[in-house]
GROMACS .gro file of C-alpha atoms in nm:
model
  438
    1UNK     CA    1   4.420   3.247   6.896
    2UNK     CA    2   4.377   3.405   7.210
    3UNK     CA    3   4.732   3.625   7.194
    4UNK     CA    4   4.564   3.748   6.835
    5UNK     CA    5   4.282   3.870   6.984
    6UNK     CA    6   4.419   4.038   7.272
    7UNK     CA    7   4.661   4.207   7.004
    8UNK     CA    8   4.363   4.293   6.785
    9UNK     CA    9   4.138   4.454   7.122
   10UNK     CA   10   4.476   4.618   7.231
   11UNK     CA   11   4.478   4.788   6.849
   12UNK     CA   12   4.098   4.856   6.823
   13UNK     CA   13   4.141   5.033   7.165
   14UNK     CA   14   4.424   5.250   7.065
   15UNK     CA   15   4.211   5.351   6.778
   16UNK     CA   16   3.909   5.439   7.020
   17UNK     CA   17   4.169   5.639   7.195
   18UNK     CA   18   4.275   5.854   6.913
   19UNK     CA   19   3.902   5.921   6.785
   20UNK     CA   20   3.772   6.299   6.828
   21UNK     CA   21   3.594   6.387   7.128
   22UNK     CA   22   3.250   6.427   6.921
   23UNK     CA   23   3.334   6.053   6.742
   24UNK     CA   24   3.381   5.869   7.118
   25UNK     CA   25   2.984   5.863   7.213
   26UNK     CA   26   2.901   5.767   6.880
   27UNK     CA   27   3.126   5.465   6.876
   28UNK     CA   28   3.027   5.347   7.206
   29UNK     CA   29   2.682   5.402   7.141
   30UNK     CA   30   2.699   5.075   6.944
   31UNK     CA   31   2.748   4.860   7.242
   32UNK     CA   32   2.384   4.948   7.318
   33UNK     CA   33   2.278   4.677   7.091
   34UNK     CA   34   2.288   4.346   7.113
   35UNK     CA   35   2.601   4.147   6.992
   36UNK     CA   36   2.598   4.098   6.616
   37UNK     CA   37   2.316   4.338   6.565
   38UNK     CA   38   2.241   4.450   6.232
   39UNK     CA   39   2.165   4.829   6.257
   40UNK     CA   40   1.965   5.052   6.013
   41UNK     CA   41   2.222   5.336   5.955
   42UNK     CA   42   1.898   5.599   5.980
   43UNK     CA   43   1.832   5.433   6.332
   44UNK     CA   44   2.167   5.499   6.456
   45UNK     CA   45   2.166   5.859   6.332
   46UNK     CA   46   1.827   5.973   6.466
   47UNK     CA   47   1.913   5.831   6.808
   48UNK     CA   48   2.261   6.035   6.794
   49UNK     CA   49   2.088   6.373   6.676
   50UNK     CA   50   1.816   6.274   6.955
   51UNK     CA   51   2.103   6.252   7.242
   52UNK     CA   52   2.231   6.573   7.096
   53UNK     CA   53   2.563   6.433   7.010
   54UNK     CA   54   2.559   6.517   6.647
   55UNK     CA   55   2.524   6.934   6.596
   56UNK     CA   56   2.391   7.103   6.241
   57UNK     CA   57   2.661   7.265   6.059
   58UNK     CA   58   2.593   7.573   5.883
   59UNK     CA   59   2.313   7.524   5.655
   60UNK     CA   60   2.358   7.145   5.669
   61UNK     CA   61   2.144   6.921   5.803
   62UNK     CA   62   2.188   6.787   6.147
   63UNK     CA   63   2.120   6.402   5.935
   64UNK     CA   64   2.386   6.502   5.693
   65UNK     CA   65   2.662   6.584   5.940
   66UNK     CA   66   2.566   6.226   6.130
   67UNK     CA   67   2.610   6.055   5.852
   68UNK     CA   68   2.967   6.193   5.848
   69UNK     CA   69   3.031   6.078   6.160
   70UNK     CA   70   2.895   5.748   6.094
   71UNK     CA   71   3.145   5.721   5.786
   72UNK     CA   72   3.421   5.863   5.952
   73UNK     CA   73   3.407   5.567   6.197
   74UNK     CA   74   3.385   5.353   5.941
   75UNK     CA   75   3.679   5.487   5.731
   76UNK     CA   76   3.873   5.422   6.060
   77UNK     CA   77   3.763   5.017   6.052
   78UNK     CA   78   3.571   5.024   6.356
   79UNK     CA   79   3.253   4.990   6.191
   80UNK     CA   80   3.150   4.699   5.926
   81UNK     CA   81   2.922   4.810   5.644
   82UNK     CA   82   2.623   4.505   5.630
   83UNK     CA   83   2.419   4.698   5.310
   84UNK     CA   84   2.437   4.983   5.092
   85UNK     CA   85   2.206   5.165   4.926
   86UNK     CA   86   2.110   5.252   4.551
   87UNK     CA   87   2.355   5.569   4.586
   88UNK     CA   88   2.655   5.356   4.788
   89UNK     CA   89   2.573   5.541   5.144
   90UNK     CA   90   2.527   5.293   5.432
   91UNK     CA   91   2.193   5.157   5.497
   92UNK     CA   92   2.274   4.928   5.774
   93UNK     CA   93   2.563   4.849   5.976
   94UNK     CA   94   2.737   4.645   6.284
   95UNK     CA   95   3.063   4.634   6.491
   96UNK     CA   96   3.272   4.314   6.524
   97UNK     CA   97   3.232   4.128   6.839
   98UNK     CA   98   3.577   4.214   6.973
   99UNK     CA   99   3.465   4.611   6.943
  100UNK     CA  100   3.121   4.516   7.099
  101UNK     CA  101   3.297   4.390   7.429
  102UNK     CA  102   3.526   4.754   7.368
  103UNK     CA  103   3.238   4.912   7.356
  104UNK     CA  104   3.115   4.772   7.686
  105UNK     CA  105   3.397   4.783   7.864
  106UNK     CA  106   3.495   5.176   7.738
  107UNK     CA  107   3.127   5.278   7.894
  108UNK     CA  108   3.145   5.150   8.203
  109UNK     CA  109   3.431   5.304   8.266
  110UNK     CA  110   3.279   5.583   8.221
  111UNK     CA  111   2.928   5.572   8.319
  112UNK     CA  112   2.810   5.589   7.925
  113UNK     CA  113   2.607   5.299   7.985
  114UNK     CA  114   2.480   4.994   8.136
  115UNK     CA  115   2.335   4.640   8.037
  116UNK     CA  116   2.043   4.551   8.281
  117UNK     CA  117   2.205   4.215   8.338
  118UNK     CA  118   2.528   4.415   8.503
  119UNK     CA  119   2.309   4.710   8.721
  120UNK     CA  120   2.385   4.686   9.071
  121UNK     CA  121   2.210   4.930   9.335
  122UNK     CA  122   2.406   5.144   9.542
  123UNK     CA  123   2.584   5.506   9.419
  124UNK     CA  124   2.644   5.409   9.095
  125UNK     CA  125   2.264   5.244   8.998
  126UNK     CA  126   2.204   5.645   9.062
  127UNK     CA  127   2.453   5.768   8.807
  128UNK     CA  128   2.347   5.550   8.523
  129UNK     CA  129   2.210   5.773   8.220
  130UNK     CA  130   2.192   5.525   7.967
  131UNK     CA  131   2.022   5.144   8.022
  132UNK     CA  132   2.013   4.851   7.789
  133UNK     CA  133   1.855   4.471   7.791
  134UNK     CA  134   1.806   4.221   7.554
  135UNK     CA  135   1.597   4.002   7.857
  136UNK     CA  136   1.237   4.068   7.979
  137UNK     CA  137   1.182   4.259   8.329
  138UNK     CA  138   1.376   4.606   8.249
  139UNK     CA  139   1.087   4.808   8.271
  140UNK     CA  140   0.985   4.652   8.543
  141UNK     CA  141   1.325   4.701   8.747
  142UNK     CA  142   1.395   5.074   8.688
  143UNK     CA  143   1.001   5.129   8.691
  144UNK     CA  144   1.041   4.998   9.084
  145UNK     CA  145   1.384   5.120   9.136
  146UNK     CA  146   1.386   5.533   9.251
  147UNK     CA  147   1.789   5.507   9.190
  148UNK     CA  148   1.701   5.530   8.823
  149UNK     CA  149   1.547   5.840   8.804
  150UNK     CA  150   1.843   6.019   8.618
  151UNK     CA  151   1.780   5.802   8.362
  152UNK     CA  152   1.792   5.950   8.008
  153UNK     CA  153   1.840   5.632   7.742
  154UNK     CA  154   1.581   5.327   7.805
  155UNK     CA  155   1.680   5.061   7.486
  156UNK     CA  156   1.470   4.716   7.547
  157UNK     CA  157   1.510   4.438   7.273
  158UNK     CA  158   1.248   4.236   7.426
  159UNK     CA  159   1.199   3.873   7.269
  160UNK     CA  160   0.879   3.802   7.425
  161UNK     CA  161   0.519   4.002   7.488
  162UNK     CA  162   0.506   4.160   7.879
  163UNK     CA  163   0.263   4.466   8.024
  164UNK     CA  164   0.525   4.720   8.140
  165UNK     CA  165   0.418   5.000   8.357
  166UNK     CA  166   0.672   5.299   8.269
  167UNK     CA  167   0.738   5.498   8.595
  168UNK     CA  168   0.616   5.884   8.581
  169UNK     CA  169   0.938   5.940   8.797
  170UNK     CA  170   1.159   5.899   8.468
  171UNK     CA  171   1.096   6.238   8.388
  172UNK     CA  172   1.436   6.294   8.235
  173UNK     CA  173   1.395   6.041   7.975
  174UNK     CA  174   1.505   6.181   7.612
  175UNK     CA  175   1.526   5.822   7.424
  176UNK     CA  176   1.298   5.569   7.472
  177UNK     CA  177   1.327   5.268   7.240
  178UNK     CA  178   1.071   4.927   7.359
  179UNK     CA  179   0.989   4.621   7.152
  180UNK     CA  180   0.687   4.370   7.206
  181UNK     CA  181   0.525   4.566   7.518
  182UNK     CA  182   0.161   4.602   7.635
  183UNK     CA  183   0.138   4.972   7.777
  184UNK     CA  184  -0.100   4.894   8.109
  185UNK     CA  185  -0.132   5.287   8.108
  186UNK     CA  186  -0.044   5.441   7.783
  187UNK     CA  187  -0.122   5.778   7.855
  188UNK     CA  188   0.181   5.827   8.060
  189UNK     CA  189   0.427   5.886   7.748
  190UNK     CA  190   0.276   6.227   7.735
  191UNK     CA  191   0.449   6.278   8.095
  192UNK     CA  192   0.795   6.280   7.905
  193UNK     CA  193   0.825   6.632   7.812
  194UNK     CA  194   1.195   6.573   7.698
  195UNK     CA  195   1.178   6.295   7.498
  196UNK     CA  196   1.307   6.332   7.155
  197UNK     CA  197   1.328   5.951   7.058
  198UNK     CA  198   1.058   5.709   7.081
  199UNK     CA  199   1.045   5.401   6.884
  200UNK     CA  200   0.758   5.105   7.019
  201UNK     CA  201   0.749   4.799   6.818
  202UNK     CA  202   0.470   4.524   6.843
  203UNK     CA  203   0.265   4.738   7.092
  204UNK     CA  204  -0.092   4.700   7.255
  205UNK     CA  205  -0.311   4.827   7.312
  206UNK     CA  206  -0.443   4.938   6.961
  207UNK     CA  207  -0.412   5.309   7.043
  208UNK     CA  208  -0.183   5.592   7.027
  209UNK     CA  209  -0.243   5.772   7.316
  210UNK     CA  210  -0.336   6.129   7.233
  211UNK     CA  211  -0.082   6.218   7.551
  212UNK     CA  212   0.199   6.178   7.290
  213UNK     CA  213   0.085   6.506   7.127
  214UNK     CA  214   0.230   6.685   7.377
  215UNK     CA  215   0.588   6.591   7.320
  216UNK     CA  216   0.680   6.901   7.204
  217UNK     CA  217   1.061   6.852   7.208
  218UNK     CA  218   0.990   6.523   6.991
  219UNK     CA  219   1.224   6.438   6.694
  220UNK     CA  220   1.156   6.111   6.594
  221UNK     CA  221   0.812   5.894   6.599
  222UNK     CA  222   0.890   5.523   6.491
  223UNK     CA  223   0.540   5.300   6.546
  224UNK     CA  224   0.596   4.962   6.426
  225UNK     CA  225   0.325   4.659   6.477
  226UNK     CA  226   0.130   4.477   6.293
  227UNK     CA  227  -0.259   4.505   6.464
  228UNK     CA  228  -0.450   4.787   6.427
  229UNK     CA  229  -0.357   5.108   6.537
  230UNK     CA  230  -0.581   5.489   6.582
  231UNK     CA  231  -0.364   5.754   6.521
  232UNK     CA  232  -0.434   6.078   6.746
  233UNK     CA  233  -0.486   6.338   6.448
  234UNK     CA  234  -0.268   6.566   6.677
  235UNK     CA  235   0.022   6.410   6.510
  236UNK     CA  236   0.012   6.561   6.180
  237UNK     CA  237   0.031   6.886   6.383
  238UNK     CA  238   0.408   6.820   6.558
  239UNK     CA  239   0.559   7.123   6.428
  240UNK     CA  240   0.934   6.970   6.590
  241UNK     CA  241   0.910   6.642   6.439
  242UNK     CA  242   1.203   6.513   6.202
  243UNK     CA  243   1.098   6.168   6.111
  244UNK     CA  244   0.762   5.990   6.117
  245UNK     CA  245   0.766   5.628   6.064
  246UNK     CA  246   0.353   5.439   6.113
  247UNK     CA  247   0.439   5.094   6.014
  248UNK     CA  248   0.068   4.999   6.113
  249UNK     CA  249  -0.236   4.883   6.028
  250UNK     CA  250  -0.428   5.251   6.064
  251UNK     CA  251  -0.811   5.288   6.136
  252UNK     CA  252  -0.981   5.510   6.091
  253UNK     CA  253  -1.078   5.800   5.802
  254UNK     CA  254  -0.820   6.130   5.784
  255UNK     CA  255  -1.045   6.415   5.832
  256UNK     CA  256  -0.958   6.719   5.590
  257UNK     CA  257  -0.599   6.845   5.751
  258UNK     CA  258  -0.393   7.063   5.678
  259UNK     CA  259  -0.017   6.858   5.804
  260UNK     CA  260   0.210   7.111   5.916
  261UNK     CA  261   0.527   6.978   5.992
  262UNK     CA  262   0.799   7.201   5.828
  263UNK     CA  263   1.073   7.011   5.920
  264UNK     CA  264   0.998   6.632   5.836
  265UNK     CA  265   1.285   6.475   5.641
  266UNK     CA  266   1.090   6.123   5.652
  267UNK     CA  267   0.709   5.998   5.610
  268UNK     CA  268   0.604   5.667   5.613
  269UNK     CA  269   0.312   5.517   5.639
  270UNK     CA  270   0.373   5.176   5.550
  271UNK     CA  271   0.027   4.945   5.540
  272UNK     CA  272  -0.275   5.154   5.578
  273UNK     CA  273  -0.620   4.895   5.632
  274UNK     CA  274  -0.969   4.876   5.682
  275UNK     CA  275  -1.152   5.203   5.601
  276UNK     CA  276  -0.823   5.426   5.645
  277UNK     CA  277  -0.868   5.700   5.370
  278UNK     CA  278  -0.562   5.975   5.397
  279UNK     CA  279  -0.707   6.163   5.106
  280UNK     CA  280  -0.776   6.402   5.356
  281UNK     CA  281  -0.401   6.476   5.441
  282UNK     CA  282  -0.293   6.802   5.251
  283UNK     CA  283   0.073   6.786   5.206
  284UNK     CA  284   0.150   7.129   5.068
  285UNK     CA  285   0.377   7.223   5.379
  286UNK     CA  286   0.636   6.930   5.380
  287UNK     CA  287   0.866   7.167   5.247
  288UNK     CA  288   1.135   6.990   5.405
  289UNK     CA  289   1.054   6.641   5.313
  290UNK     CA  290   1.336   6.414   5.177
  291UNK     CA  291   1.160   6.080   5.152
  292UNK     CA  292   0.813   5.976   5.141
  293UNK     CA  293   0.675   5.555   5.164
  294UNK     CA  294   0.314   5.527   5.155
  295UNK     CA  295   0.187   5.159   5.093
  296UNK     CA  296  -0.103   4.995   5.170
  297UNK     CA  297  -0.311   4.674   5.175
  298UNK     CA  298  -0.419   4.735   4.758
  299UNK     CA  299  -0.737   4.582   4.845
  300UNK     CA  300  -0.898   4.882   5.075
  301UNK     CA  301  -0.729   5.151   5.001
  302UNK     CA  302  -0.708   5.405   4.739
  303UNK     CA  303  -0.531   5.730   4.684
  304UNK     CA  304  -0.487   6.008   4.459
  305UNK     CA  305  -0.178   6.202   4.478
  306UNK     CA  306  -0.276   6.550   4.349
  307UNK     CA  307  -0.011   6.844   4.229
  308UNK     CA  308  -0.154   7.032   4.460
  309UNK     CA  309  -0.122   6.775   4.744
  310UNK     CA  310   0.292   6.748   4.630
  311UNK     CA  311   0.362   7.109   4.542
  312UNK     CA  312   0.581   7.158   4.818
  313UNK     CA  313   0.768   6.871   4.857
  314UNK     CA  314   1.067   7.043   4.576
  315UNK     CA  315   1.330   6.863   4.845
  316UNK     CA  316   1.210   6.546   4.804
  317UNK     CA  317   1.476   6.241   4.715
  318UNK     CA  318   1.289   5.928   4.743
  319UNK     CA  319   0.930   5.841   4.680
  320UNK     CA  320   0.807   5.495   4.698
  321UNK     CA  321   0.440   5.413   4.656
  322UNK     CA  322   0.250   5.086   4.678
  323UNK     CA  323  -0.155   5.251   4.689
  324UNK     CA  324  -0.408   5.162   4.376
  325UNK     CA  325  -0.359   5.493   4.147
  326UNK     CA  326  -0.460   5.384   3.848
  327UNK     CA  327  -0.303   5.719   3.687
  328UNK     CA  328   0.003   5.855   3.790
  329UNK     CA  329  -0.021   6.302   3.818
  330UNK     CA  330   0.170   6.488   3.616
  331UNK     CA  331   0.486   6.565   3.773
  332UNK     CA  332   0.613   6.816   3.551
  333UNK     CA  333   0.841   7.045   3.789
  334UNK     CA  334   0.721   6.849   4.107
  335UNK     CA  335   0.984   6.663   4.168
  336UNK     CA  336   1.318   6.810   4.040
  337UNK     CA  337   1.526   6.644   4.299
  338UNK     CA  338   1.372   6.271   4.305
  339UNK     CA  339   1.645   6.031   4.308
  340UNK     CA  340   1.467   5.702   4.305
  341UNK     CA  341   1.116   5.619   4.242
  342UNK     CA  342   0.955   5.312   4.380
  343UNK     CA  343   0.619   5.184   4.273
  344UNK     CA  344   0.400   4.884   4.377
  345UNK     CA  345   0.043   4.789   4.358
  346UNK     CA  346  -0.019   5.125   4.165
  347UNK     CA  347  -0.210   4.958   3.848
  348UNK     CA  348  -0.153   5.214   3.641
  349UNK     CA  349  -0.314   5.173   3.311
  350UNK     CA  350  -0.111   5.459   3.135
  351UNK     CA  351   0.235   5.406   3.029
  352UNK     CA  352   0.441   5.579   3.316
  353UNK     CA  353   0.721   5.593   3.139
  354UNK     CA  354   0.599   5.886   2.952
  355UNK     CA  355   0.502   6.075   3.276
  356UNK     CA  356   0.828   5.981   3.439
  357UNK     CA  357   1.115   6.019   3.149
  358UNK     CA  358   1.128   6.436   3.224
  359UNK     CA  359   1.223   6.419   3.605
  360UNK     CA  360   1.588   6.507   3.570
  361UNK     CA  361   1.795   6.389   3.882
  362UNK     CA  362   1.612   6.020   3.885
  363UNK     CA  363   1.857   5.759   3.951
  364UNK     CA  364   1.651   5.478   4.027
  365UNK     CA  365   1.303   5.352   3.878
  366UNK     CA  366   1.152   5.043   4.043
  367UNK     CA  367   0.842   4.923   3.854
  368UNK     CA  368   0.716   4.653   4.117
  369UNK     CA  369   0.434   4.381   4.116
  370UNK     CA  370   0.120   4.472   3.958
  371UNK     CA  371   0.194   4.847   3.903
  372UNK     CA  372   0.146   4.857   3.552
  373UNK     CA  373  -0.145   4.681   3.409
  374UNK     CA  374  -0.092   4.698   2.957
  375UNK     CA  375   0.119   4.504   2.750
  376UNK     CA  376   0.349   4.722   2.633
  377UNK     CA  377   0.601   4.981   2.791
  378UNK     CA  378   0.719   5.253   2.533
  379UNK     CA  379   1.002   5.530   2.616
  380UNK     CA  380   1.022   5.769   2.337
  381UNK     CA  381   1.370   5.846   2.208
  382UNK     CA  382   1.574   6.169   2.321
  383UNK     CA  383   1.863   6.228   2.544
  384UNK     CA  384   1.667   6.462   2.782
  385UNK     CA  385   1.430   6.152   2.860
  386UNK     CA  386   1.569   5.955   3.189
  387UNK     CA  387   1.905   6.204   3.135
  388UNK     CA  388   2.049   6.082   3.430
  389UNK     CA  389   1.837   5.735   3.497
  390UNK     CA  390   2.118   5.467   3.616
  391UNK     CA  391   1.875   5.157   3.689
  392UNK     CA  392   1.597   5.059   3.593
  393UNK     CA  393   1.402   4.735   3.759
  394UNK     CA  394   1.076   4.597   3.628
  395UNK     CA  395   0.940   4.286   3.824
  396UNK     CA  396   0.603   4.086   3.859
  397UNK     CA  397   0.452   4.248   3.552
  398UNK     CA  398   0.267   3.961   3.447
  399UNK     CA  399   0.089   4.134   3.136
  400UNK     CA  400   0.416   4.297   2.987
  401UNK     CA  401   0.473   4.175   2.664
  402UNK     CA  402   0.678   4.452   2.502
  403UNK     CA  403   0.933   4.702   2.635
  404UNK     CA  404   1.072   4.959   2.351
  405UNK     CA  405   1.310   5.235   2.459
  406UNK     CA  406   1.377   5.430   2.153
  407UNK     CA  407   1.728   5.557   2.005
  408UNK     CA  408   1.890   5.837   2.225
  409UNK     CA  409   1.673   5.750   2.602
  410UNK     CA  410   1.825   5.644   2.923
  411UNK     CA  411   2.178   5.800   2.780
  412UNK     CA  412   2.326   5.648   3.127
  413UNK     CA  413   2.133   5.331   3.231
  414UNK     CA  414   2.408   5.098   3.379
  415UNK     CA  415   2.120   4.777   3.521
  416UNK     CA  416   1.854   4.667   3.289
  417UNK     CA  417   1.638   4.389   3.619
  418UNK     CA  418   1.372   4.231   3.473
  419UNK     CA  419   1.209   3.927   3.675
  420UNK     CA  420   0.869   3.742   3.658
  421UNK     CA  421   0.752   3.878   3.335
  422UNK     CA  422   0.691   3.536   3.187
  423UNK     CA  423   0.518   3.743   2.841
  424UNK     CA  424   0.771   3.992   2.769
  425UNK     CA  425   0.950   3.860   2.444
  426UNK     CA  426   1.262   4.060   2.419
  427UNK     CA  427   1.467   4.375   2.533
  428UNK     CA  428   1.617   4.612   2.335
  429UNK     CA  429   1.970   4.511   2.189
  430UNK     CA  430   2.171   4.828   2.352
  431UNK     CA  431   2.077   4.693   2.697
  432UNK     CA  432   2.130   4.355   2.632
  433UNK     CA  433   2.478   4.365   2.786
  434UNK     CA  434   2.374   4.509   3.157
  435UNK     CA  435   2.064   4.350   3.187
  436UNK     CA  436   1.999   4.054   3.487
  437UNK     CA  437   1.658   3.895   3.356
  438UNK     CA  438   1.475   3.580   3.561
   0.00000   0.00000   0.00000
């Protein structure tokens, strides 16, 4: 067992070896999680644009050419594909444990990185760009240590709650990546005027400190936590930022604002609470918005999603909504590039299949619990209504009793999902052959 493995690391190795220069940091850049890790393949991307090791290319998106790395590693089996998406790209990822330890070993070697549990002081603490820990006290040690000021990468997987104190001295940082930390002075991450990463889950206090507004060379914004959270309104004004992720509790009303950020590919704002109201937020300069996730506890909070609030979102690819509605706008030449469509908690009382059946790329419907409140679902007949719809799921709609798609609709619908709609008598018979029903 052992001579296989040696004769497997000895392979995997060579095949390191042999990658392109601009693959190598990617790969190793793996070994900066914990072993066995399940990664979210838009994680792994953002941090590589954020290190700058993935470039634009022409009028591609720097996110587009990553995800050609990320593929290209994984057409050379170093990487293992965990999940794919609705459209078969990768949505999260991991490396066998044998490439892990290559990984590791392949860094230190040279310099790439180092695990907290292996940093020793001396000339080569001081050369260290990159840090990693999966155990509680990081912070504290390079926050106390002056031989870490060259630091770029901080990456804490923290498994228990600890006030960290981030030293000012780390003024180099460009990633910084924490989980379950209490910020003793918060105001500090504004001192990191070259971050371009920051990602805090479960963090405390309860405030954003308006400090991060001045990031100005920040890319990605990940806020994860589940207490309440005050936004700084500065945020919807971070011309640079690429990817905005709020997966909070927000207080607080949204003043009228106009958001300008011209390059976001990503917006979500994933369980809005208490009096939160982002009615105010005009959206008509998201020109470069791919996917938008706005969902909220149904109870509190209410939106209306305007054409004029959408108008500018032509790039977008993947909506998904969980918000009361109650009517759906009329997206008639909103949304010519909308892929999938997710919606949850919406309690629409108009058929939305009549609104929806003209967008003319849409892949993927997802009609979720409670987002239609009638009886009956109706899809008039036609070829040019769902033209290129490919699945269609309809869960938890306890009052459906009917669903009628007439002759010549949904020309390509390959999944018919229907779950927990205990009233809904029957399907129609050209569907019964690709449809999963429980």
């Amino acid at each position: 067992m052992g001579q296989d493995q040696d004769q497997c690391s000895e392979i995997f190795s060579l095949s390191y070896k042999n990658l392109p220069t601009q693959l190598k940091p990617c790969f190793l850049y793996f070994g900066l999680f914990p072993e066995d890790h399940e990664i979210k393949a838009f994680e792994l991307i953002n941090l590589w644009v954020a290190e700058g090791f993935v470039k634009s290319s022409g009028t591609r998106e720097v996110e587009d050419v990553g995800e050609d790395f990320l593929n290209h590693l994984i057409a050379r089996n170093l990487i293992q594909v965990v999940r794919r998406r609705f459209d078969g790209r990768i949505r999260t990822c991991r490396v066998h444990d044998i490439l892990h330890d290559l990984c590791i070993r392949a860094s230190e070697e040279i310099n790439f990185f180092k695990n907290h549990d292996n940093v020793t002081t001396g000339n080569s603490a001081t050369r260290v760009r990159r840090i990693t820990a999966q155990k509680s006290g990081l912070i504290e040690y390079i926050s106390s240590n002056s031989q870490h000021v060259n630091l770029r990468t901080v990456l804490y997987f923290n498994d228990k709650y600890e006030w960290v104190k981030i030293s000012r001295e780390l003024r180099l940082l460009r990633v910084l990546r924490l989980d379950k930390i209490k910020l003793s002075r918060p105001n500090d991450i504004g001192n990191f005027c070259h971050l371009t990463y920051l990602q805090l889950r479960d963090v405390h206090p309860g405030k954003l400190p308006s400090t991060i507004c001045n990031l100005k060379s920040l890319l990605t914004l990940d806020v994860q936590t589940g207490l309440g959270l005050d936004i700084p309104i500065g945020i919807w004004k971070m011309r640079q930022l690429r990817h905005l992720i709020l997966s909070v509790f927000i207080n607080g009303k949204v003043q009228q604002i106009d958001v300008s950020l011209p390059y976001l590919q990503s917006l979500h704002l994933v369980t809005l609470f208490g009096s939160c109201d982002v009615e105010g937020l005009r959206w008509n300069n998201l020109t470069s918005l791919r996917k938008l996730a706005i969902k909220a506890d149904r109870a509190w909070a209410k939106l209306e999603l305007s054409p004029l609030n959408l108008l500018r979102c032509e790039n977008l690819h993947k909506l998904s909504l969980g918000v009361y509605m109650k009517n759906f706008p009329d997206l008639d030449d909103l949304f010519p590039n909308l892929a999938k469509l997710s919606l949850k908690f919406t309690e629409l009382v108009q058929n939305p299949l009549e609104t929806l059946k003209k967008l003319p790329k849409l892949k993927i419907l997802k009609l979720g619990k409670q987002s239609y409140k009638a009886r009956q679902i109706i899809c008039s007949g036609g070829p040019d209504n769902f033209p290129q719809l490919e699945v269609l799921k309809i869960h938890d709609l306890i009052l459906l009793e009917e669903l009628i798609v007439e002759e010549g609709a949904m020309p390509r619908l390959k999944k018919l999902s229907i779950f927990e709609c205990d009233r809904l008598t029957g399907i129609p018979e050209r569907f019964r052959n690709i449809t999963t029903a429980g």
